[in-house]
Short mmCIF file of C-alpha atoms and ligand atoms in Angstrom, two decimals:
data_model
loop_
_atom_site.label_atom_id
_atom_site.label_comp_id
_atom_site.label_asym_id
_atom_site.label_seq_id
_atom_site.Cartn_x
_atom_site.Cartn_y
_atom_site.Cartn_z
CA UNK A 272 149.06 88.89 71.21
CA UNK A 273 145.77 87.16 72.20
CA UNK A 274 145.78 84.66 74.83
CA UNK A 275 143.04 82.02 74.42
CA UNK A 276 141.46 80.28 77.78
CA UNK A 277 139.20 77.02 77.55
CA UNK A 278 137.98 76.48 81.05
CA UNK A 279 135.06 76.07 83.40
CA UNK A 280 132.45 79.13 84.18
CA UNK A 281 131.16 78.33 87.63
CA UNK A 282 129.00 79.31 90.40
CA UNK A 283 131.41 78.71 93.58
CA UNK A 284 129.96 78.47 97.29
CA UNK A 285 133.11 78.48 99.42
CA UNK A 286 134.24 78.12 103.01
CA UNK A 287 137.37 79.02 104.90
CA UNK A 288 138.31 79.75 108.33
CA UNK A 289 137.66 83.68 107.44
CA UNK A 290 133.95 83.07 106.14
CA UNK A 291 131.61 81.92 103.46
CA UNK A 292 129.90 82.59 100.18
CA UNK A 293 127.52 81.01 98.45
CA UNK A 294 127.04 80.81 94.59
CA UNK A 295 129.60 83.43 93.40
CA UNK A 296 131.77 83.64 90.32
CA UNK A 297 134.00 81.15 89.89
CA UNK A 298 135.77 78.64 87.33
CA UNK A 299 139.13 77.99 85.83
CA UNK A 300 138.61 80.31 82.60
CA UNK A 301 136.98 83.22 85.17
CA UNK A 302 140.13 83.10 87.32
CA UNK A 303 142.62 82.93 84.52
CA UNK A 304 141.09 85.41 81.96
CA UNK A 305 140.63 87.43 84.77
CA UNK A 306 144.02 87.13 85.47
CA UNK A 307 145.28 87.40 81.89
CA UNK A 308 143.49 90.78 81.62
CA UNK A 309 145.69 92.80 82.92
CA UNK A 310 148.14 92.09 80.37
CA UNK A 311 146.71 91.02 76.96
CA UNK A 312 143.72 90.97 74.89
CA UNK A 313 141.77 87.27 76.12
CA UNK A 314 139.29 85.28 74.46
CA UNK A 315 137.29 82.57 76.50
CA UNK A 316 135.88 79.55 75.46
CA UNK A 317 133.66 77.67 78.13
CA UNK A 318 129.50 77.38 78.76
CA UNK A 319 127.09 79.02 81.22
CA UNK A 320 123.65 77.64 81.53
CA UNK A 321 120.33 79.90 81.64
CA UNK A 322 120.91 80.33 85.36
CA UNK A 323 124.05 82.58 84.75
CA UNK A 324 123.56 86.35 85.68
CA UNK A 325 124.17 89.06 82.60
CA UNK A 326 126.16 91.01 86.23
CA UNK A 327 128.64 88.60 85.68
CA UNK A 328 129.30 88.67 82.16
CA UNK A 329 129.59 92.12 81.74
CA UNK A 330 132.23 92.06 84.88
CA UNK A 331 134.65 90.29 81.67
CA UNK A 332 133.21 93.02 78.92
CA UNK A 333 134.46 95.45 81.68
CA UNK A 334 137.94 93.95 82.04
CA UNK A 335 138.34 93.90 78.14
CA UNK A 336 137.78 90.26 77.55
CA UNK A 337 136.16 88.78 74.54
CA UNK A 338 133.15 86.13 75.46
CA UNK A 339 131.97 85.33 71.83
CA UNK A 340 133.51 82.13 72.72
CA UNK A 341 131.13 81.19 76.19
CA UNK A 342 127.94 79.38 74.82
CA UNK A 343 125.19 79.44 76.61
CA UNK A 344 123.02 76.37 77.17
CA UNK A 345 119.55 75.04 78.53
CA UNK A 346 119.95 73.73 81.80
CA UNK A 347 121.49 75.04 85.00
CA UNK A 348 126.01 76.44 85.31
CA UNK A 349 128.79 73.97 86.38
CA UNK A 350 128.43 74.51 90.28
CA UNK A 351 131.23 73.64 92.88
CA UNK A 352 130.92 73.52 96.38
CA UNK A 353 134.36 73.28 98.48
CA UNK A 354 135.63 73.90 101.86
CA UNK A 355 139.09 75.03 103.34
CA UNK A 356 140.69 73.57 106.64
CA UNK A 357 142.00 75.59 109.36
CA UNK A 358 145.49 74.93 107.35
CA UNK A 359 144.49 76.70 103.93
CA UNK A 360 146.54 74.75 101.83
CA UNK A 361 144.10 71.68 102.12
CA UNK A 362 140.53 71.79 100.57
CA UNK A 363 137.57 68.77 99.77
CA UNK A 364 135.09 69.22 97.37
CA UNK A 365 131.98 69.03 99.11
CA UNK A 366 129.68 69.19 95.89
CA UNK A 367 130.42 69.06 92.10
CA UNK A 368 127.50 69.80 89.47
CA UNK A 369 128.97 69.31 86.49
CA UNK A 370 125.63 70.35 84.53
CA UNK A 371 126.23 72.43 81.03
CA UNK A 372 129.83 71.12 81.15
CA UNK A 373 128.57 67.15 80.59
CA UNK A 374 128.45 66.96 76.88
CA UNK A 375 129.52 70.40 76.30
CA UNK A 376 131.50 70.53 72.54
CA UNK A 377 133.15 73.94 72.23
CA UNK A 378 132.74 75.44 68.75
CA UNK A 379 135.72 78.38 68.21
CA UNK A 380 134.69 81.53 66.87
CA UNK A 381 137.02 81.23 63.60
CA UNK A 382 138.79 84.54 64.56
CA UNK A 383 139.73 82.80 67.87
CA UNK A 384 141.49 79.90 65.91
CA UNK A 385 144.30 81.57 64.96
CA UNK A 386 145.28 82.60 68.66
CA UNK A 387 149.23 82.04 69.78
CA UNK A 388 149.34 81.41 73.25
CA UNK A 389 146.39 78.97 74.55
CA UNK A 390 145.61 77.71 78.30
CA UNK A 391 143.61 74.40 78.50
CA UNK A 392 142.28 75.27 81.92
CA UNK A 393 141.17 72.64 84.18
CA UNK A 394 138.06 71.05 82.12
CA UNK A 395 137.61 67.83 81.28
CA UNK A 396 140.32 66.32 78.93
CA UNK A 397 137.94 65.65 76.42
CA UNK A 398 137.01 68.88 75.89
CA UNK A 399 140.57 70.31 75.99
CA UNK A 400 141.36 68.13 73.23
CA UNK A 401 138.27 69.46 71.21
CA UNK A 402 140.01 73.19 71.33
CA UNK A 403 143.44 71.74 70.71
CA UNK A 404 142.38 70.37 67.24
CA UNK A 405 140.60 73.83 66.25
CA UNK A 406 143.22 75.57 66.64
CA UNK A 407 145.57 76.75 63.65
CA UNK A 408 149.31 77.97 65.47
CA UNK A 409 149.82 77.71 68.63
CA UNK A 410 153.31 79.91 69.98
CA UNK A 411 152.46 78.48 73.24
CA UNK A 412 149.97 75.51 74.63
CA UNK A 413 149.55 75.33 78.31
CA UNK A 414 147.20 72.85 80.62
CA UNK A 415 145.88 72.32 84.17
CA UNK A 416 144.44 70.06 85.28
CA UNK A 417 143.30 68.92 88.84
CA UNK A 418 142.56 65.36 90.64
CA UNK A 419 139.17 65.16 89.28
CA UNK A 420 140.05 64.77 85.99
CA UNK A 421 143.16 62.57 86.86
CA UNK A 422 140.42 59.89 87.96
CA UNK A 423 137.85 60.07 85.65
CA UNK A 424 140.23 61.21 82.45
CA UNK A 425 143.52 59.86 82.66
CA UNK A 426 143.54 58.13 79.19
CA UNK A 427 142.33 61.37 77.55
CA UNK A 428 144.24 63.25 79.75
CA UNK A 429 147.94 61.79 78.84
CA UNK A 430 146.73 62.17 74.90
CA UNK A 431 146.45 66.06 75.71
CA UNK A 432 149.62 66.25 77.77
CA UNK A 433 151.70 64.61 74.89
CA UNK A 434 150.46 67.94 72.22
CA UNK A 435 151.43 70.40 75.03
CA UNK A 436 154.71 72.37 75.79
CA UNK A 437 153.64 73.90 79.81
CA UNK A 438 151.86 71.83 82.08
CA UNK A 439 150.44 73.71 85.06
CA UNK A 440 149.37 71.60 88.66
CA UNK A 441 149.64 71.61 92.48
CA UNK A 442 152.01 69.69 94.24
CA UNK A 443 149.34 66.66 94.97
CA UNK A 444 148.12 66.04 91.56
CA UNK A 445 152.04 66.20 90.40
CA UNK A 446 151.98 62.86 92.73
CA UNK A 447 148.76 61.82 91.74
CA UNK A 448 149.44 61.90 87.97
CA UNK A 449 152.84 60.42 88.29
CA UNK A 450 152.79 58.01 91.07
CA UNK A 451 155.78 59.08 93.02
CA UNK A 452 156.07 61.18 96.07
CA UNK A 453 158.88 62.75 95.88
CA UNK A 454 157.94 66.04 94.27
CA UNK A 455 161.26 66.10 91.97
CA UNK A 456 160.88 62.49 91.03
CA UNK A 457 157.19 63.57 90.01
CA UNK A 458 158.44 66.28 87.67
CA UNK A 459 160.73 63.94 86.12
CA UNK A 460 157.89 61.52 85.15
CA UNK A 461 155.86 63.86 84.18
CA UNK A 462 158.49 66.06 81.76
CA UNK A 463 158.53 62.20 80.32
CA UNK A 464 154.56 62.26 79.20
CA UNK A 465 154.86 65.17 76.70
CA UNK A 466 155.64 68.50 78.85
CA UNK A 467 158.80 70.65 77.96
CA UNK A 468 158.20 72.26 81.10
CA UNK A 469 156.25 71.42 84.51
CA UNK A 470 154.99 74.24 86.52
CA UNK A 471 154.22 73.04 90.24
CA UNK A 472 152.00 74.83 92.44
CA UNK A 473 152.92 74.46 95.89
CA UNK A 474 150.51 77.10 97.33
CA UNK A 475 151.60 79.70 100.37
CA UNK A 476 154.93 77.48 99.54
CA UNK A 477 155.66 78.96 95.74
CA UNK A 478 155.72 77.27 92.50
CA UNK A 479 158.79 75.11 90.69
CA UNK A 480 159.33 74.82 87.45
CA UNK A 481 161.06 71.87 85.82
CA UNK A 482 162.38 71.39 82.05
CA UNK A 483 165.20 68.83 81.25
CA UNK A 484 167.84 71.65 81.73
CA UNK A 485 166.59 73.48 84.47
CA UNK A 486 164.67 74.15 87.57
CA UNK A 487 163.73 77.25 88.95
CA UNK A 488 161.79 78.09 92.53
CA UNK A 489 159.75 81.11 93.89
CA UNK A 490 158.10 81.75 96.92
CA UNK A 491 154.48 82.57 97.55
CA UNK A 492 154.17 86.69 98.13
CA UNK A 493 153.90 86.40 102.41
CA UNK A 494 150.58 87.44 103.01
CA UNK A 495 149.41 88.58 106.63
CA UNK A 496 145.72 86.87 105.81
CA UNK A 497 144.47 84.66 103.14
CA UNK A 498 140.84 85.05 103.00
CA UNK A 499 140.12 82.49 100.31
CA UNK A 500 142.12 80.88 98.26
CA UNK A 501 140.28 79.82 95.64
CA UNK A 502 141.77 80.39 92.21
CA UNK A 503 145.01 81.00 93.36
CA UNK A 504 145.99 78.33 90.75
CA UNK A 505 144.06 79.92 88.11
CA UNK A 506 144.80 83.46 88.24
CA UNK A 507 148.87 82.63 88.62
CA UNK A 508 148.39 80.92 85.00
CA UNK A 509 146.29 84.18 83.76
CA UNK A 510 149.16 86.16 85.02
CA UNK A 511 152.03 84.17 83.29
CA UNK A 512 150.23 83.65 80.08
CA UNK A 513 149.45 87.29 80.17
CA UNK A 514 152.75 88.41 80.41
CA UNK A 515 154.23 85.85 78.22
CA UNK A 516 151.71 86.99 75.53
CA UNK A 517 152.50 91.05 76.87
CA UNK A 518 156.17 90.33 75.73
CA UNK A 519 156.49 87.77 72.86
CA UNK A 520 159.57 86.20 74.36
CA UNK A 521 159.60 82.89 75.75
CA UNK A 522 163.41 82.73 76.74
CA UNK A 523 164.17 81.04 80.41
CA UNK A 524 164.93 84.38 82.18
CA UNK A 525 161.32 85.58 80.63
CA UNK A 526 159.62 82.75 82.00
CA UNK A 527 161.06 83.09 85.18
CA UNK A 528 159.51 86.91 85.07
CA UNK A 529 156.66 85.94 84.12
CA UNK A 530 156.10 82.92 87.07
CA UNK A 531 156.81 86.18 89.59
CA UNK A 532 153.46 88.22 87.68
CA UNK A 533 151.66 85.20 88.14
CA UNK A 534 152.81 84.59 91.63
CA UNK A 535 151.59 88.22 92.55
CA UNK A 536 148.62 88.28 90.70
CA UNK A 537 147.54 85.02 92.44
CA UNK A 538 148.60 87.12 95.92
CA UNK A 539 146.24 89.43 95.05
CA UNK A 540 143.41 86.96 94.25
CA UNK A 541 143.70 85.51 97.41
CA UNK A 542 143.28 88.65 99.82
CA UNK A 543 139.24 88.53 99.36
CA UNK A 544 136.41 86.17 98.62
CA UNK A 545 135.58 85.14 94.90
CA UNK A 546 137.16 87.51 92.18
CA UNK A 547 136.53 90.02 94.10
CA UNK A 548 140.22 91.81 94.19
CA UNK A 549 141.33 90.09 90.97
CA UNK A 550 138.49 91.97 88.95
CA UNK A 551 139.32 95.49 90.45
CA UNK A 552 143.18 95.42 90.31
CA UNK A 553 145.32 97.81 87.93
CA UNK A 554 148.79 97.31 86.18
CA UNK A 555 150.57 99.79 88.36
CA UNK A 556 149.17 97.90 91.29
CA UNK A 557 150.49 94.43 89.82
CA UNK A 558 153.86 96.41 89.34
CA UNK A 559 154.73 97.85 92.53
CA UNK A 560 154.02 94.24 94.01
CA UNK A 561 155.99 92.42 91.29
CA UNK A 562 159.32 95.23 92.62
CA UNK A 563 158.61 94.01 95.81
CA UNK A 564 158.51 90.55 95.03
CA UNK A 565 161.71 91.35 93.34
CA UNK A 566 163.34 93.16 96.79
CA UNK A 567 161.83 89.87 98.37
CA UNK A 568 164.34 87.12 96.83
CA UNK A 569 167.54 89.29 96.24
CA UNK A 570 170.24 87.66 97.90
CA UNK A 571 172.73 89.29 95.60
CA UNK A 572 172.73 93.02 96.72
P1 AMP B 725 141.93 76.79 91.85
O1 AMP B 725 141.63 77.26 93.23
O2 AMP B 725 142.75 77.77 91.06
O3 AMP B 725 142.47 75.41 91.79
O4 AMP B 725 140.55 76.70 91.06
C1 AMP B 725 139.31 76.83 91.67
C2 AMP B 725 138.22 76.88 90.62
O5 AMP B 725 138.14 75.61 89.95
C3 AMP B 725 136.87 77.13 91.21
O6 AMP B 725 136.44 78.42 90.84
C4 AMP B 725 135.96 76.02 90.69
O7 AMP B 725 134.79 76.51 90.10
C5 AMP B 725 136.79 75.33 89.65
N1 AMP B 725 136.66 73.87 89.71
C6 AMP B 725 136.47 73.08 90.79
N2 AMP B 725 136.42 71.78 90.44
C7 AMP B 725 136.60 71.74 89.09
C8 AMP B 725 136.66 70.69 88.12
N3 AMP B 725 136.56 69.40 88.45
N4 AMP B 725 136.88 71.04 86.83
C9 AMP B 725 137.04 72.31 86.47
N5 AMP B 725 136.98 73.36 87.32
C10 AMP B 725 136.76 73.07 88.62
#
């Protein structure tokens, strides 16, 4: 099964405590089809502008990925500048250059219409929305979204969240979008704009996942060094759509599997700069860390 990714193509320049880059790949759809790869055919939908290097689309050829759906445009790629504290989990965005992406109306290749598990990365609403009505039968609709887009999107925003079953976002834009602080009471809220299911990332802390009759928690892979964690949040999604698409099944105890791929394939994202490790993984590799993962939280034994 295909998975489908709508999301930004980026140039990244990036700063943490372990060093810096400056105009690499990045984006939401690079992370998570990246991510996705390893598991199932992916198709991604996003724009580059006449600045973007052919280096970096072949890296997706490489990995499998189908790019009929990335349009290229006059003018320069979506650029975002950000910057890590000396305590990783916290970032600012120093610089964002939307660019291509203002204006930008994705056209589907038709063959990608009929695609059954979908991720409206984090893109503006507006255009997440555009893929949303192209799209023919969706098995599964996921979203992310992030703070920017919570400010300058919110009414387009809650229109998307009401069409989609998985809703994907760190802990702080749970409390942004919802209001409350209380990360529970934010879940709650949200499950009540649309969601079946809430998915919160709470970095080197693990995700939670919410649905009316259950909650289930994982912990972040511990990780001697994070070099950059940029993408974390992206990759994780490639990972669980991946697998979800990899199996067919979308029980509880499958989603639950499929948080832990995510979780390690976002632990392996975050051990260089860039996509650096995410593009030059294998599925054996993913596999001996998901075991571990799985040695990790046994209480039971
Ligand atoms: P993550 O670390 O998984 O939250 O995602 C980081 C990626 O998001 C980077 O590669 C950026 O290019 C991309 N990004 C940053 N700001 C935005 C934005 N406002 N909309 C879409 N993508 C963004």
């Amino acid at each position: 099964m295909s998975v489908l990714v709508v999301g930004t193509v980026a140039f990244d320049s990036i700063e943490t405590p372990s060093g810096s880059a400056e105009r690499i790949l990045g984006g939401s759809a690079s992370y998570f089809a990246l991510g996705a790869s390893y598991f199932a055919p992916v198709r991604m939908v996003g724009v580059i502008g006449q600045d973007f290097p052919q280096d970096y689309l072949d890296l997706f050829t490489q990995r499998g990925i189908d790019i009929a759906g990335i349009k290229r445009e006059a003018g320069d790629t979506f650029h975002w500048r950000g910057r890590y504290h000396e305590d990783i989990n916290q970032r600012d965005t120093i610089e964002l250059h939307l660019n291509v992406l203002a204006g930008f109306q994705p056209k589907l290749p038709e063959a990608y219409r009929d695609s059954e598990y979908v991720f409206l990365g984090n893109i503006d609403p507006v255009i997440q929305m555009d893929v949303v009505e192209q799209m023919r039968h969706m098995k599964l609709l996921a979203l992310d979204t992030m703070d920017y887009w919570i400010g300058a999107s919110l009414d387009t925003l809650k229109k998307v969240l009401q069409r989609v079953e998985m809703l994907v976002l760190n802990d702080s834009e749970a409390r942004l979008l919802s209001g409350y602080d209380n990360i529970v009471k934010a879940a709650r809220a949200i499950l009540r704009m649309g969601p079946k299911m809430v998915l919160i990332k709470r970095g080197e802390y693990g995700v939670l996942q919410f649905s009316d009759s259950s909650v289930f928690a994982t912990p972040a892979y511990p990780l001697e060094e994070v070099f950059d964690p940029t993408g974390a949040g992206d990759s994780f999604a490639g990972g669980l759509m991946g697998q979800l698409a990899r199996t067919g099944d979308l029980t509880q105890g499958s989603l639950r599997r499929a948080i832990v791929y995510g979780s390690v394939v976002a632990s392996f994202t975050v051990e260089d700069f860039g996509v650096k490790r995410l593009a030059a993984l294998s599925l054996p590799e993913i596999e001996e860390r998901y075991q571990r993962f799985v040695e990790l939280t046994d209480f039971h034994s």
